[in-house]
JSON list of C-alpha atoms in Angstrom, two decimals:
[
{"chain": "A", "resi": 1103, "resn": "UNK", "atom": "CA", "xyz": [160.01, 97.60, 67.00]},
{"chain": "A", "resi": 1104, "resn": "UNK", "atom": "CA", "xyz": [156.30, 96.60, 67.75]},
{"chain": "A", "resi": 1105, "resn": "UNK", "atom": "CA", "xyz": [153.94, 97.79, 65.47]},
{"chain": "A", "resi": 1106, "resn": "UNK", "atom": "CA", "xyz": [151.58, 100.37, 67.76]},
{"chain": "A", "resi": 1107, "resn": "UNK", "atom": "CA", "xyz": [148.52, 98.58, 67.85]},
{"chain": "A", "resi": 1108, "resn": "UNK", "atom": "CA", "xyz": [150.76, 95.61, 69.26]},
{"chain": "A", "resi": 1109, "resn": "UNK", "atom": "CA", "xyz": [151.92, 97.76, 71.76]},
{"chain": "A", "resi": 1110, "resn": "UNK", "atom": "CA", "xyz": [148.91, 99.11, 73.01]},
{"chain": "A", "resi": 1111, "resn": "UNK", "atom": "CA", "xyz": [147.63, 95.67, 73.77]},
{"chain": "A", "resi": 1112, "resn": "UNK", "atom": "CA", "xyz": [147.46, 94.39, 77.21]},
{"chain": "A", "resi": 1113, "resn": "UNK", "atom": "CA", "xyz": [148.00, 90.42, 77.88]},
{"chain": "A", "resi": 1114, "resn": "UNK", "atom": "CA", "xyz": [146.35, 89.01, 80.58]},
{"chain": "A", "resi": 1115, "resn": "UNK", "atom": "CA", "xyz": [147.80, 85.30, 81.43]},
{"chain": "A", "resi": 1116, "resn": "UNK", "atom": "CA", "xyz": [145.93, 82.80, 83.35]},
{"chain": "A", "resi": 1117, "resn": "UNK", "atom": "CA", "xyz": [147.99, 80.58, 85.18]},
{"chain": "A", "resi": 1118, "resn": "UNK", "atom": "CA", "xyz": [146.24, 79.30, 87.75]},
{"chain": "A", "resi": 1119, "resn": "UNK", "atom": "CA", "xyz": [142.23, 78.06, 88.15]},
{"chain": "A", "resi": 1120, "resn": "UNK", "atom": "CA", "xyz": [140.24, 81.60, 87.92]},
{"chain": "A", "resi": 1121, "resn": "UNK", "atom": "CA", "xyz": [136.58, 81.21, 88.38]},
{"chain": "A", "resi": 1122, "resn": "UNK", "atom": "CA", "xyz": [134.40, 84.08, 87.12]},
{"chain": "A", "resi": 1123, "resn": "UNK", "atom": "CA", "xyz": [131.33, 84.51, 89.15]},
{"chain": "A", "resi": 1124, "resn": "UNK", "atom": "CA", "xyz": [129.65, 87.68, 87.60]},
{"chain": "A", "resi": 1125, "resn": "UNK", "atom": "CA", "xyz": [129.76, 88.28, 83.36]},
{"chain": "A", "resi": 1126, "resn": "UNK", "atom": "CA", "xyz": [133.04, 90.83, 83.00]},
{"chain": "A", "resi": 1127, "resn": "UNK", "atom": "CA", "xyz": [133.25, 92.61, 79.67]},
{"chain": "A", "resi": 1128, "resn": "UNK", "atom": "CA", "xyz": [136.82, 93.12, 78.52]},
{"chain": "A", "resi": 1129, "resn": "UNK", "atom": "CA", "xyz": [136.66, 95.47, 75.46]},
{"chain": "A", "resi": 1130, "resn": "UNK", "atom": "CA", "xyz": [140.19, 97.49, 75.62]},
{"chain": "A", "resi": 1131, "resn": "UNK", "atom": "CA", "xyz": [142.90, 95.58, 73.34]},
{"chain": "A", "resi": 1132, "resn": "UNK", "atom": "CA", "xyz": [143.15, 92.96, 75.54]},
{"chain": "A", "resi": 1133, "resn": "UNK", "atom": "CA", "xyz": [144.81, 89.18, 74.86]},
{"chain": "A", "resi": 1134, "resn": "UNK", "atom": "CA", "xyz": [143.45, 86.86, 77.37]},
{"chain": "A", "resi": 1135, "resn": "UNK", "atom": "CA", "xyz": [146.38, 83.82, 77.69]},
{"chain": "A", "resi": 1136, "resn": "UNK", "atom": "CA", "xyz": [145.37, 80.77, 79.37]},
{"chain": "A", "resi": 1137, "resn": "UNK", "atom": "CA", "xyz": [148.52, 78.86, 79.39]},
{"chain": "A", "resi": 1138, "resn": "UNK", "atom": "CA", "xyz": [149.74, 75.15, 80.61]},
{"chain": "A", "resi": 1139, "resn": "UNK", "atom": "CA", "xyz": [148.09, 74.49, 83.63]},
{"chain": "A", "resi": 1140, "resn": "UNK", "atom": "CA", "xyz": [145.77, 77.48, 84.17]},
{"chain": "A", "resi": 1141, "resn": "UNK", "atom": "CA", "xyz": [141.92, 77.09, 83.92]},
{"chain": "A", "resi": 1142, "resn": "UNK", "atom": "CA", "xyz": [139.26, 79.70, 83.44]},
{"chain": "A", "resi": 1143, "resn": "UNK", "atom": "CA", "xyz": [135.57, 78.44, 85.07]},
{"chain": "A", "resi": 1144, "resn": "UNK", "atom": "CA", "xyz": [133.01, 80.48, 83.60]},
{"chain": "A", "resi": 1145, "resn": "UNK", "atom": "CA", "xyz": [129.75, 80.28, 85.73]},
{"chain": "A", "resi": 1146, "resn": "UNK", "atom": "CA", "xyz": [128.01, 82.94, 84.38]},
{"chain": "A", "resi": 1147, "resn": "UNK", "atom": "CA", "xyz": [129.34, 84.26, 81.09]},
{"chain": "A", "resi": 1148, "resn": "UNK", "atom": "CA", "xyz": [132.80, 86.08, 79.88]},
{"chain": "A", "resi": 1149, "resn": "UNK", "atom": "CA", "xyz": [132.47, 88.65, 76.79]},
{"chain": "A", "resi": 1150, "resn": "UNK", "atom": "CA", "xyz": [135.37, 89.87, 74.89]},
{"chain": "A", "resi": 1151, "resn": "UNK", "atom": "CA", "xyz": [134.64, 92.76, 72.65]},
{"chain": "A", "resi": 1152, "resn": "UNK", "atom": "CA", "xyz": [136.48, 95.30, 70.23]},
{"chain": "A", "resi": 1153, "resn": "UNK", "atom": "CA", "xyz": [139.83, 94.12, 69.59]},
{"chain": "A", "resi": 1154, "resn": "UNK", "atom": "CA", "xyz": [140.36, 92.08, 72.29]},
{"chain": "A", "resi": 1155, "resn": "UNK", "atom": "CA", "xyz": [141.32, 88.15, 71.74]},
{"chain": "A", "resi": 1156, "resn": "UNK", "atom": "CA", "xyz": [141.52, 84.84, 73.50]},
{"chain": "A", "resi": 1157, "resn": "UNK", "atom": "CA", "xyz": [144.27, 82.29, 73.32]},
{"chain": "A", "resi": 1158, "resn": "UNK", "atom": "CA", "xyz": [144.28, 79.01, 75.15]},
{"chain": "A", "resi": 1159, "resn": "UNK", "atom": "CA", "xyz": [147.77, 77.59, 74.90]},
{"chain": "A", "resi": 1160, "resn": "UNK", "atom": "CA", "xyz": [148.10, 73.40, 74.91]},
{"chain": "A", "resi": 1161, "resn": "UNK", "atom": "CA", "xyz": [147.17, 71.83, 78.78]},
{"chain": "A", "resi": 1162, "resn": "UNK", "atom": "CA", "xyz": [145.00, 75.21, 79.26]},
{"chain": "A", "resi": 1163, "resn": "UNK", "atom": "CA", "xyz": [141.12, 75.16, 79.61]},
{"chain": "A", "resi": 1164, "resn": "UNK", "atom": "CA", "xyz": [138.32, 77.37, 79.34]},
{"chain": "A", "resi": 1165, "resn": "UNK", "atom": "CA", "xyz": [135.22, 75.72, 80.96]},
{"chain": "A", "resi": 1166, "resn": "UNK", "atom": "CA", "xyz": [131.71, 76.52, 82.12]},
{"chain": "A", "resi": 1167, "resn": "UNK", "atom": "CA", "xyz": [128.49, 78.27, 80.75]},
{"chain": "A", "resi": 1168, "resn": "UNK", "atom": "CA", "xyz": [128.95, 81.33, 78.05]},
{"chain": "A", "resi": 1169, "resn": "UNK", "atom": "CA", "xyz": [131.67, 82.92, 76.10]},
{"chain": "A", "resi": 1170, "resn": "UNK", "atom": "CA", "xyz": [130.79, 85.80, 73.62]},
{"chain": "A", "resi": 1171, "resn": "UNK", "atom": "CA", "xyz": [133.27, 87.23, 71.41]},
{"chain": "A", "resi": 1172, "resn": "UNK", "atom": "CA", "xyz": [132.21, 90.52, 69.45]},
{"chain": "A", "resi": 1173, "resn": "UNK", "atom": "CA", "xyz": [135.95, 91.12, 68.27]},
{"chain": "A", "resi": 1174, "resn": "UNK", "atom": "CA", "xyz": [135.83, 92.11, 64.55]},
{"chain": "A", "resi": 1175, "resn": "UNK", "atom": "CA", "xyz": [138.08, 91.18, 61.79]},
{"chain": "A", "resi": 1176, "resn": "UNK", "atom": "CA", "xyz": [140.83, 88.23, 61.16]},
{"chain": "A", "resi": 1177, "resn": "UNK", "atom": "CA", "xyz": [143.54, 90.99, 62.67]},
{"chain": "A", "resi": 1178, "resn": "UNK", "atom": "CA", "xyz": [142.39, 89.68, 65.81]},
{"chain": "A", "resi": 1179, "resn": "UNK", "atom": "CA", "xyz": [141.78, 85.97, 65.82]},
{"chain": "A", "resi": 1180, "resn": "UNK", "atom": "CA", "xyz": [140.69, 83.52, 68.63]},
{"chain": "A", "resi": 1181, "resn": "UNK", "atom": "CA", "xyz": [143.13, 79.95, 69.20]},
{"chain": "A", "resi": 1182, "resn": "UNK", "atom": "CA", "xyz": [142.68, 77.15, 71.30]},
{"chain": "A", "resi": 1183, "resn": "UNK", "atom": "CA", "xyz": [145.16, 74.66, 71.36]},
{"chain": "A", "resi": 1184, "resn": "UNK", "atom": "CA", "xyz": [144.02, 73.24, 74.84]},
{"chain": "A", "resi": 1185, "resn": "UNK", "atom": "CA", "xyz": [140.41, 72.67, 75.89]},
{"chain": "A", "resi": 1186, "resn": "UNK", "atom": "CA", "xyz": [137.13, 74.88, 75.36]},
{"chain": "A", "resi": 1187, "resn": "UNK", "atom": "CA", "xyz": [134.06, 73.04, 76.92]},
{"chain": "A", "resi": 1188, "resn": "UNK", "atom": "CA", "xyz": [131.11, 75.65, 77.23]},
{"chain": "A", "resi": 1189, "resn": "UNK", "atom": "CA", "xyz": [127.43, 75.41, 77.32]},
{"chain": "A", "resi": 1190, "resn": "UNK", "atom": "CA", "xyz": [127.17, 78.08, 74.70]},
{"chain": "A", "resi": 1191, "resn": "UNK", "atom": "CA", "xyz": [130.10, 79.84, 72.15]},
{"chain": "A", "resi": 1192, "resn": "UNK", "atom": "CA", "xyz": [128.73, 83.11, 70.62]},
{"chain": "A", "resi": 1193, "resn": "UNK", "atom": "CA", "xyz": [130.36, 85.29, 67.80]},
{"chain": "A", "resi": 1194, "resn": "UNK", "atom": "CA", "xyz": [127.93, 88.04, 66.63]},
{"chain": "A", "resi": 1195, "resn": "UNK", "atom": "CA", "xyz": [130.29, 90.22, 64.53]},
{"chain": "A", "resi": 1196, "resn": "UNK", "atom": "CA", "xyz": [131.41, 89.90, 60.79]},
{"chain": "A", "resi": 1197, "resn": "UNK", "atom": "CA", "xyz": [134.81, 88.69, 60.07]},
{"chain": "A", "resi": 1198, "resn": "UNK", "atom": "CA", "xyz": [135.36, 86.89, 63.29]},
{"chain": "A", "resi": 1199, "resn": "UNK", "atom": "CA", "xyz": [137.72, 83.83, 63.88]},
{"chain": "A", "resi": 1200, "resn": "UNK", "atom": "CA", "xyz": [138.41, 81.10, 66.26]},
{"chain": "A", "resi": 1201, "resn": "UNK", "atom": "CA", "xyz": [140.76, 78.54, 65.27]},
{"chain": "A", "resi": 1202, "resn": "UNK", "atom": "CA", "xyz": [141.26, 75.36, 66.89]},
{"chain": "A", "resi": 1203, "resn": "UNK", "atom": "CA", "xyz": [143.79, 72.99, 67.38]},
{"chain": "A", "resi": 1204, "resn": "UNK", "atom": "CA", "xyz": [143.01, 71.01, 70.50]},
{"chain": "A", "resi": 1205, "resn": "UNK", "atom": "CA", "xyz": [139.65, 70.44, 71.96]},
{"chain": "A", "resi": 1206, "resn": "UNK", "atom": "CA", "xyz": [136.60, 71.96, 71.38]},
{"chain": "A", "resi": 1207, "resn": "UNK", "atom": "CA", "xyz": [133.17, 71.09, 72.92]},
{"chain": "A", "resi": 1208, "resn": "UNK", "atom": "CA", "xyz": [130.06, 73.15, 72.96]},
{"chain": "A", "resi": 1209, "resn": "UNK", "atom": "CA", "xyz": [126.49, 72.65, 73.24]},
{"chain": "A", "resi": 1210, "resn": "UNK", "atom": "CA", "xyz": [125.99, 75.73, 71.63]},
{"chain": "A", "resi": 1211, "resn": "UNK", "atom": "CA", "xyz": [127.83, 77.01, 68.66]},
{"chain": "A", "resi": 1212, "resn": "UNK", "atom": "CA", "xyz": [125.96, 80.51, 68.53]},
{"chain": "A", "resi": 1213, "resn": "UNK", "atom": "CA", "xyz": [128.11, 82.04, 65.20]},
{"chain": "A", "resi": 1214, "resn": "UNK", "atom": "CA", "xyz": [125.52, 84.56, 63.51]},
{"chain": "A", "resi": 1215, "resn": "UNK", "atom": "CA", "xyz": [127.18, 86.22, 61.12]},
{"chain": "A", "resi": 1216, "resn": "UNK", "atom": "CA", "xyz": [128.12, 84.40, 57.38]},
{"chain": "A", "resi": 1217, "resn": "UNK", "atom": "CA", "xyz": [131.52, 85.86, 57.59]},
{"chain": "A", "resi": 1218, "resn": "UNK", "atom": "CA", "xyz": [132.37, 84.54, 61.06]},
{"chain": "A", "resi": 1219, "resn": "UNK", "atom": "CA", "xyz": [133.66, 80.92, 60.86]},
{"chain": "A", "resi": 1220, "resn": "UNK", "atom": "CA", "xyz": [135.27, 78.26, 63.35]},
{"chain": "A", "resi": 1221, "resn": "UNK", "atom": "CA", "xyz": [138.54, 76.68, 61.39]},
{"chain": "A", "resi": 1222, "resn": "UNK", "atom": "CA", "xyz": [139.01, 73.12, 63.07]},
{"chain": "A", "resi": 1223, "resn": "UNK", "atom": "CA", "xyz": [142.13, 71.45, 62.99]},
{"chain": "A", "resi": 1224, "resn": "UNK", "atom": "CA", "xyz": [141.89, 69.72, 66.27]},
{"chain": "A", "resi": 1225, "resn": "UNK", "atom": "CA", "xyz": [138.50, 67.63, 67.84]},
{"chain": "A", "resi": 1226, "resn": "UNK", "atom": "CA", "xyz": [135.45, 69.56, 67.71]},
{"chain": "A", "resi": 1227, "resn": "UNK", "atom": "CA", "xyz": [132.34, 68.07, 69.20]},
{"chain": "A", "resi": 1228, "resn": "UNK", "atom": "CA", "xyz": [129.05, 70.27, 68.85]},
{"chain": "A", "resi": 1229, "resn": "UNK", "atom": "CA", "xyz": [125.67, 69.47, 69.87]},
{"chain": "A", "resi": 1230, "resn": "UNK", "atom": "CA", "xyz": [124.23, 72.36, 67.70]},
{"chain": "A", "resi": 1231, "resn": "UNK", "atom": "CA", "xyz": [124.96, 75.54, 65.64]},
{"chain": "A", "resi": 1232, "resn": "UNK", "atom": "CA", "xyz": [123.06, 78.38, 64.23]},
{"chain": "A", "resi": 1233, "resn": "UNK", "atom": "CA", "xyz": [121.60, 78.57, 60.39]},
{"chain": "A", "resi": 1234, "resn": "UNK", "atom": "CA", "xyz": [124.36, 80.76, 59.69]},
{"chain": "A", "resi": 1235, "resn": "UNK", "atom": "CA", "xyz": [127.26, 78.98, 61.45]},
{"chain": "A", "resi": 1236, "resn": "UNK", "atom": "CA", "xyz": [130.24, 78.34, 58.95]},
{"chain": "A", "resi": 1237, "resn": "UNK", "atom": "CA", "xyz": [132.79, 75.80, 60.08]},
{"chain": "A", "resi": 1238, "resn": "UNK", "atom": "CA", "xyz": [136.05, 74.77, 58.24]},
{"chain": "A", "resi": 1239, "resn": "UNK", "atom": "CA", "xyz": [136.91, 71.50, 59.05]},
{"chain": "A", "resi": 1240, "resn": "UNK", "atom": "CA", "xyz": [140.84, 69.97, 58.40]},
{"chain": "A", "resi": 1241, "resn": "UNK", "atom": "CA", "xyz": [140.83, 67.29, 61.18]},
{"chain": "A", "resi": 1242, "resn": "UNK", "atom": "CA", "xyz": [138.09, 65.48, 63.04]},
{"chain": "A", "resi": 1243, "resn": "UNK", "atom": "CA", "xyz": [134.43, 67.17, 63.63]},
{"chain": "A", "resi": 1244, "resn": "UNK", "atom": "CA", "xyz": [131.02, 65.58, 65.63]},
{"chain": "A", "resi": 1245, "resn": "UNK", "atom": "CA", "xyz": [127.91, 67.69, 65.40]},
{"chain": "A", "resi": 1246, "resn": "UNK", "atom": "CA", "xyz": [124.57, 66.49, 66.59]},
{"chain": "A", "resi": 1247, "resn": "UNK", "atom": "CA", "xyz": [122.44, 69.29, 64.82]},
{"chain": "A", "resi": 1248, "resn": "UNK", "atom": "CA", "xyz": [123.94, 70.94, 62.14]},
{"chain": "A", "resi": 1249, "resn": "UNK", "atom": "CA", "xyz": [122.75, 73.88, 60.04]},
{"chain": "A", "resi": 1250, "resn": "UNK", "atom": "CA", "xyz": [124.84, 76.30, 57.87]},
{"chain": "A", "resi": 1251, "resn": "UNK", "atom": "CA", "xyz": [128.42, 76.27, 55.59]},
{"chain": "A", "resi": 1252, "resn": "UNK", "atom": "CA", "xyz": [130.29, 73.19, 56.05]},
{"chain": "A", "resi": 1253, "resn": "UNK", "atom": "CA", "xyz": [133.93, 72.80, 54.27]},
{"chain": "A", "resi": 1254, "resn": "UNK", "atom": "CA", "xyz": [135.83, 69.59, 54.58]},
{"chain": "A", "resi": 1255, "resn": "UNK", "atom": "CA", "xyz": [139.49, 70.04, 53.91]},
{"chain": "A", "resi": 1256, "resn": "UNK", "atom": "CA", "xyz": [141.80, 67.09, 52.24]},
{"chain": "A", "resi": 1257, "resn": "UNK", "atom": "CA", "xyz": [141.98, 64.00, 54.52]},
{"chain": "A", "resi": 1258, "resn": "UNK", "atom": "CA", "xyz": [139.40, 65.19, 56.83]},
{"chain": "A", "resi": 1259, "resn": "UNK", "atom": "CA", "xyz": [136.03, 63.79, 58.41]},
{"chain": "A", "resi": 1260, "resn": "UNK", "atom": "CA", "xyz": [132.83, 64.82, 59.87]},
{"chain": "A", "resi": 1261, "resn": "UNK", "atom": "CA", "xyz": [130.17, 62.86, 61.51]},
{"chain": "A", "resi": 1262, "resn": "UNK", "atom": "CA", "xyz": [127.05, 64.91, 61.96]},
{"chain": "A", "resi": 1263, "resn": "UNK", "atom": "CA", "xyz": [123.73, 63.29, 63.24]},
{"chain": "A", "resi": 1264, "resn": "UNK", "atom": "CA", "xyz": [120.98, 65.99, 61.48]},
{"chain": "A", "resi": 1265, "resn": "UNK", "atom": "CA", "xyz": [122.41, 68.04, 58.77]},
{"chain": "A", "resi": 1266, "resn": "UNK", "atom": "CA", "xyz": [120.34, 71.10, 58.12]},
{"chain": "A", "resi": 1267, "resn": "UNK", "atom": "CA", "xyz": [117.03, 70.40, 59.14]},
{"chain": "A", "resi": 1268, "resn": "UNK", "atom": "CA", "xyz": [116.32, 74.06, 59.45]},
{"chain": "A", "resi": 1269, "resn": "UNK", "atom": "CA", "xyz": [118.53, 75.07, 56.88]},
{"chain": "A", "resi": 1270, "resn": "UNK", "atom": "CA", "xyz": [121.06, 78.11, 56.76]},
{"chain": "A", "resi": 1271, "resn": "UNK", "atom": "CA", "xyz": [120.64, 80.84, 54.77]},
{"chain": "A", "resi": 1272, "resn": "UNK", "atom": "CA", "xyz": [122.85, 79.46, 52.49]},
{"chain": "A", "resi": 1273, "resn": "UNK", "atom": "CA", "xyz": [123.17, 76.06, 52.86]},
{"chain": "A", "resi": 1274, "resn": "UNK", "atom": "CA", "xyz": [126.68, 74.90, 51.15]},
{"chain": "A", "resi": 1275, "resn": "UNK", "atom": "CA", "xyz": [129.01, 71.99, 51.46]},
{"chain": "A", "resi": 1276, "resn": "UNK", "atom": "CA", "xyz": [132.49, 71.62, 49.94]},
{"chain": "A", "resi": 1277, "resn": "UNK", "atom": "CA", "xyz": [134.22, 68.44, 50.21]},
{"chain": "A", "resi": 1278, "resn": "UNK", "atom": "CA", "xyz": [138.30, 68.16, 49.54]},
{"chain": "A", "resi": 1279, "resn": "UNK", "atom": "CA", "xyz": [140.11, 65.08, 48.24]},
{"chain": "A", "resi": 1280, "resn": "UNK", "atom": "CA", "xyz": [139.94, 61.70, 50.41]},
{"chain": "A", "resi": 1281, "resn": "UNK", "atom": "CA", "xyz": [137.40, 63.51, 52.90]},
{"chain": "A", "resi": 1282, "resn": "UNK", "atom": "CA", "xyz": [134.50, 61.83, 54.83]},
{"chain": "A", "resi": 1283, "resn": "UNK", "atom": "CA", "xyz": [131.31, 62.72, 55.64]},
{"chain": "A", "resi": 1284, "resn": "UNK", "atom": "CA", "xyz": [129.01, 60.78, 57.64]},
{"chain": "A", "resi": 1285, "resn": "UNK", "atom": "CA", "xyz": [125.20, 61.76, 58.16]},
{"chain": "A", "resi": 1286, "resn": "UNK", "atom": "CA", "xyz": [122.35, 59.89, 60.24]},
{"chain": "A", "resi": 1287, "resn": "UNK", "atom": "CA", "xyz": [119.50, 61.96, 58.73]},
{"chain": "A", "resi": 1288, "resn": "UNK", "atom": "CA", "xyz": [120.23, 64.40, 55.52]},
{"chain": "A", "resi": 1289, "resn": "UNK", "atom": "CA", "xyz": [117.63, 67.47, 54.48]},
{"chain": "A", "resi": 1290, "resn": "UNK", "atom": "CA", "xyz": [118.48, 67.98, 51.45]},
{"chain": "A", "resi": 1291, "resn": "UNK", "atom": "CA", "xyz": [116.69, 71.12, 50.06]},
{"chain": "A", "resi": 1292, "resn": "UNK", "atom": "CA", "xyz": [118.50, 73.72, 47.99]},
{"chain": "A", "resi": 1293, "resn": "UNK", "atom": "CA", "xyz": [121.56, 71.99, 48.72]},
{"chain": "A", "resi": 1294, "resn": "UNK", "atom": "CA", "xyz": [124.80, 72.29, 47.13]},
{"chain": "A", "resi": 1295, "resn": "UNK", "atom": "CA", "xyz": [127.32, 69.74, 47.55]},
{"chain": "A", "resi": 1296, "resn": "UNK", "atom": "CA", "xyz": [130.75, 70.44, 45.94]},
{"chain": "A", "resi": 1297, "resn": "UNK", "atom": "CA", "xyz": [133.28, 67.64, 45.65]},
{"chain": "A", "resi": 1298, "resn": "UNK", "atom": "CA", "xyz": [136.76, 67.62, 44.49]},
{"chain": "A", "resi": 1299, "resn": "UNK", "atom": "CA", "xyz": [138.09, 67.93, 40.88]},
{"chain": "A", "resi": 1300, "resn": "UNK", "atom": "CA", "xyz": [141.15, 65.91, 41.74]},
{"chain": "A", "resi": 1301, "resn": "UNK", "atom": "CA", "xyz": [140.31, 62.38, 43.13]},
{"chain": "A", "resi": 1302, "resn": "UNK", "atom": "CA", "xyz": [137.39, 61.75, 45.22]},
{"chain": "A", "resi": 1303, "resn": "UNK", "atom": "CA", "xyz": [134.99, 62.19, 48.40]},
{"chain": "A", "resi": 1304, "resn": "UNK", "atom": "CA", "xyz": [132.76, 60.02, 50.14]},
{"chain": "A", "resi": 1305, "resn": "UNK", "atom": "CA", "xyz": [129.36, 60.94, 51.91]},
{"chain": "A", "resi": 1306, "resn": "UNK", "atom": "CA", "xyz": [127.55, 58.17, 53.70]},
{"chain": "A", "resi": 1307, "resn": "UNK", "atom": "CA", "xyz": [123.81, 59.08, 54.55]},
{"chain": "A", "resi": 1308, "resn": "UNK", "atom": "CA", "xyz": [121.56, 56.85, 56.64]},
{"chain": "A", "resi": 1309, "resn": "UNK", "atom": "CA", "xyz": [118.56, 58.29, 55.79]},
{"chain": "A", "resi": 1310, "resn": "UNK", "atom": "CA", "xyz": [117.62, 61.16, 53.17]},
{"chain": "A", "resi": 1311, "resn": "UNK", "atom": "CA", "xyz": [114.55, 62.91, 55.05]},
{"chain": "A", "resi": 1312, "resn": "UNK", "atom": "CA", "xyz": [113.97, 65.57, 52.60]},
{"chain": "A", "resi": 1313, "resn": "UNK", "atom": "CA", "xyz": [115.06, 66.14, 48.70]},
{"chain": "A", "resi": 1314, "resn": "UNK", "atom": "CA", "xyz": [114.65, 69.45, 46.70]},
{"chain": "A", "resi": 1315, "resn": "UNK", "atom": "CA", "xyz": [116.24, 70.93, 44.29]},
{"chain": "A", "resi": 1316, "resn": "UNK", "atom": "CA", "xyz": [119.56, 68.93, 45.61]},
{"chain": "A", "resi": 1317, "resn": "UNK", "atom": "CA", "xyz": [122.68, 69.67, 43.47]},
{"chain": "A", "resi": 1318, "resn": "UNK", "atom": "CA", "xyz": [125.66, 68.15, 43.18]},
{"chain": "A", "resi": 1319, "resn": "UNK", "atom": "CA", "xyz": [129.34, 68.78, 41.42]},
{"chain": "A", "resi": 1320, "resn": "UNK", "atom": "CA", "xyz": [132.71, 67.32, 41.58]},
{"chain": "A", "resi": 1321, "resn": "UNK", "atom": "CA", "xyz": [133.66, 63.79, 42.48]},
{"chain": "A", "resi": 1322, "resn": "UNK", "atom": "CA", "xyz": [131.64, 62.35, 45.16]},
{"chain": "A", "resi": 1323, "resn": "UNK", "atom": "CA", "xyz": [130.93, 58.93, 46.15]},
{"chain": "A", "resi": 1324, "resn": "UNK", "atom": "CA", "xyz": [127.34, 58.52, 48.19]},
{"chain": "A", "resi": 1325, "resn": "UNK", "atom": "CA", "xyz": [126.59, 55.74, 49.88]},
{"chain": "A", "resi": 1326, "resn": "UNK", "atom": "CA", "xyz": [122.71, 55.77, 50.79]},
{"chain": "A", "resi": 1327, "resn": "UNK", "atom": "CA", "xyz": [120.58, 53.34, 52.86]},
{"chain": "A", "resi": 1328, "resn": "UNK", "atom": "CA", "xyz": [117.47, 54.90, 52.94]},
{"chain": "A", "resi": 1329, "resn": "UNK", "atom": "CA", "xyz": [115.25, 57.71, 51.13]},
{"chain": "A", "resi": 1330, "resn": "UNK", "atom": "CA", "xyz": [112.25, 58.93, 52.16]},
{"chain": "A", "resi": 1331, "resn": "UNK", "atom": "CA", "xyz": [111.08, 60.79, 49.12]},
{"chain": "A", "resi": 1332, "resn": "UNK", "atom": "CA", "xyz": [110.57, 58.18, 45.61]},
{"chain": "A", "resi": 1333, "resn": "UNK", "atom": "CA", "xyz": [113.34, 58.84, 44.13]},
{"chain": "A", "resi": 1334, "resn": "UNK", "atom": "CA", "xyz": [116.84, 60.34, 43.94]},
{"chain": "A", "resi": 1335, "resn": "UNK", "atom": "CA", "xyz": [118.45, 62.11, 41.02]},
{"chain": "A", "resi": 1336, "resn": "UNK", "atom": "CA", "xyz": [122.38, 62.93, 40.75]},
{"chain": "A", "resi": 1337, "resn": "UNK", "atom": "CA", "xyz": [124.80, 64.12, 38.08]},
{"chain": "A", "resi": 1338, "resn": "UNK", "atom": "CA", "xyz": [126.37, 61.50, 36.14]},
{"chain": "A", "resi": 1339, "resn": "UNK", "atom": "CA", "xyz": [129.73, 62.48, 38.01]},
{"chain": "A", "resi": 1340, "resn": "UNK", "atom": "CA", "xyz": [128.48, 61.24, 41.19]},
{"chain": "A", "resi": 1341, "resn": "UNK", "atom": "CA", "xyz": [128.45, 57.85, 42.55]},
{"chain": "A", "resi": 1342, "resn": "UNK", "atom": "CA", "xyz": [126.12, 55.97, 44.17]}
]
């Protein structure tokens, strides 16, 4: 028998192209599933709240303007194995979760709670993030303006044009074994970089714009081309 919560949940399967001209609010135990060949085009906005959740299967798509998820807790994760391409993706409630195993292209990743996160196991391309954003990256990530918390898994890579210029609430970076982080401009104020204890990670920085109370732990190689400040002090277990 199915769990009572599962039995009460309604499923809406999108198999063709669906264009939303208004801003519907799906708030009553709805699982919105976009199957292969299906597409939701959001011309204004779409909101899923309470225990409603979204699933995009391979070759399914969600495109357009704004998608807002206010579903609460890891018991209601959202999942993308297809393509999500939006102007704005918002998650404001605590303990929210979006898994990406496909392609995730978002101009504004508006994650506003420190306990809510994007887990990327596919390819993610983001223009800017909120200062409370948390991203766990296990594959490939590109961000133009990143603020928040970033965790790179083993063998993963990320490219960031501007790193923590606006400084998130708890700026923190964790790098797994054999992970690579490329940064064009780094603002390292109250930053904590945590490398692996077994093996090494690589951080390549074109230019350090700010440096204040920067801390580095674990095994991290640093390749830095330019530093705006007159000196850079790193722990002895780091390599420059």
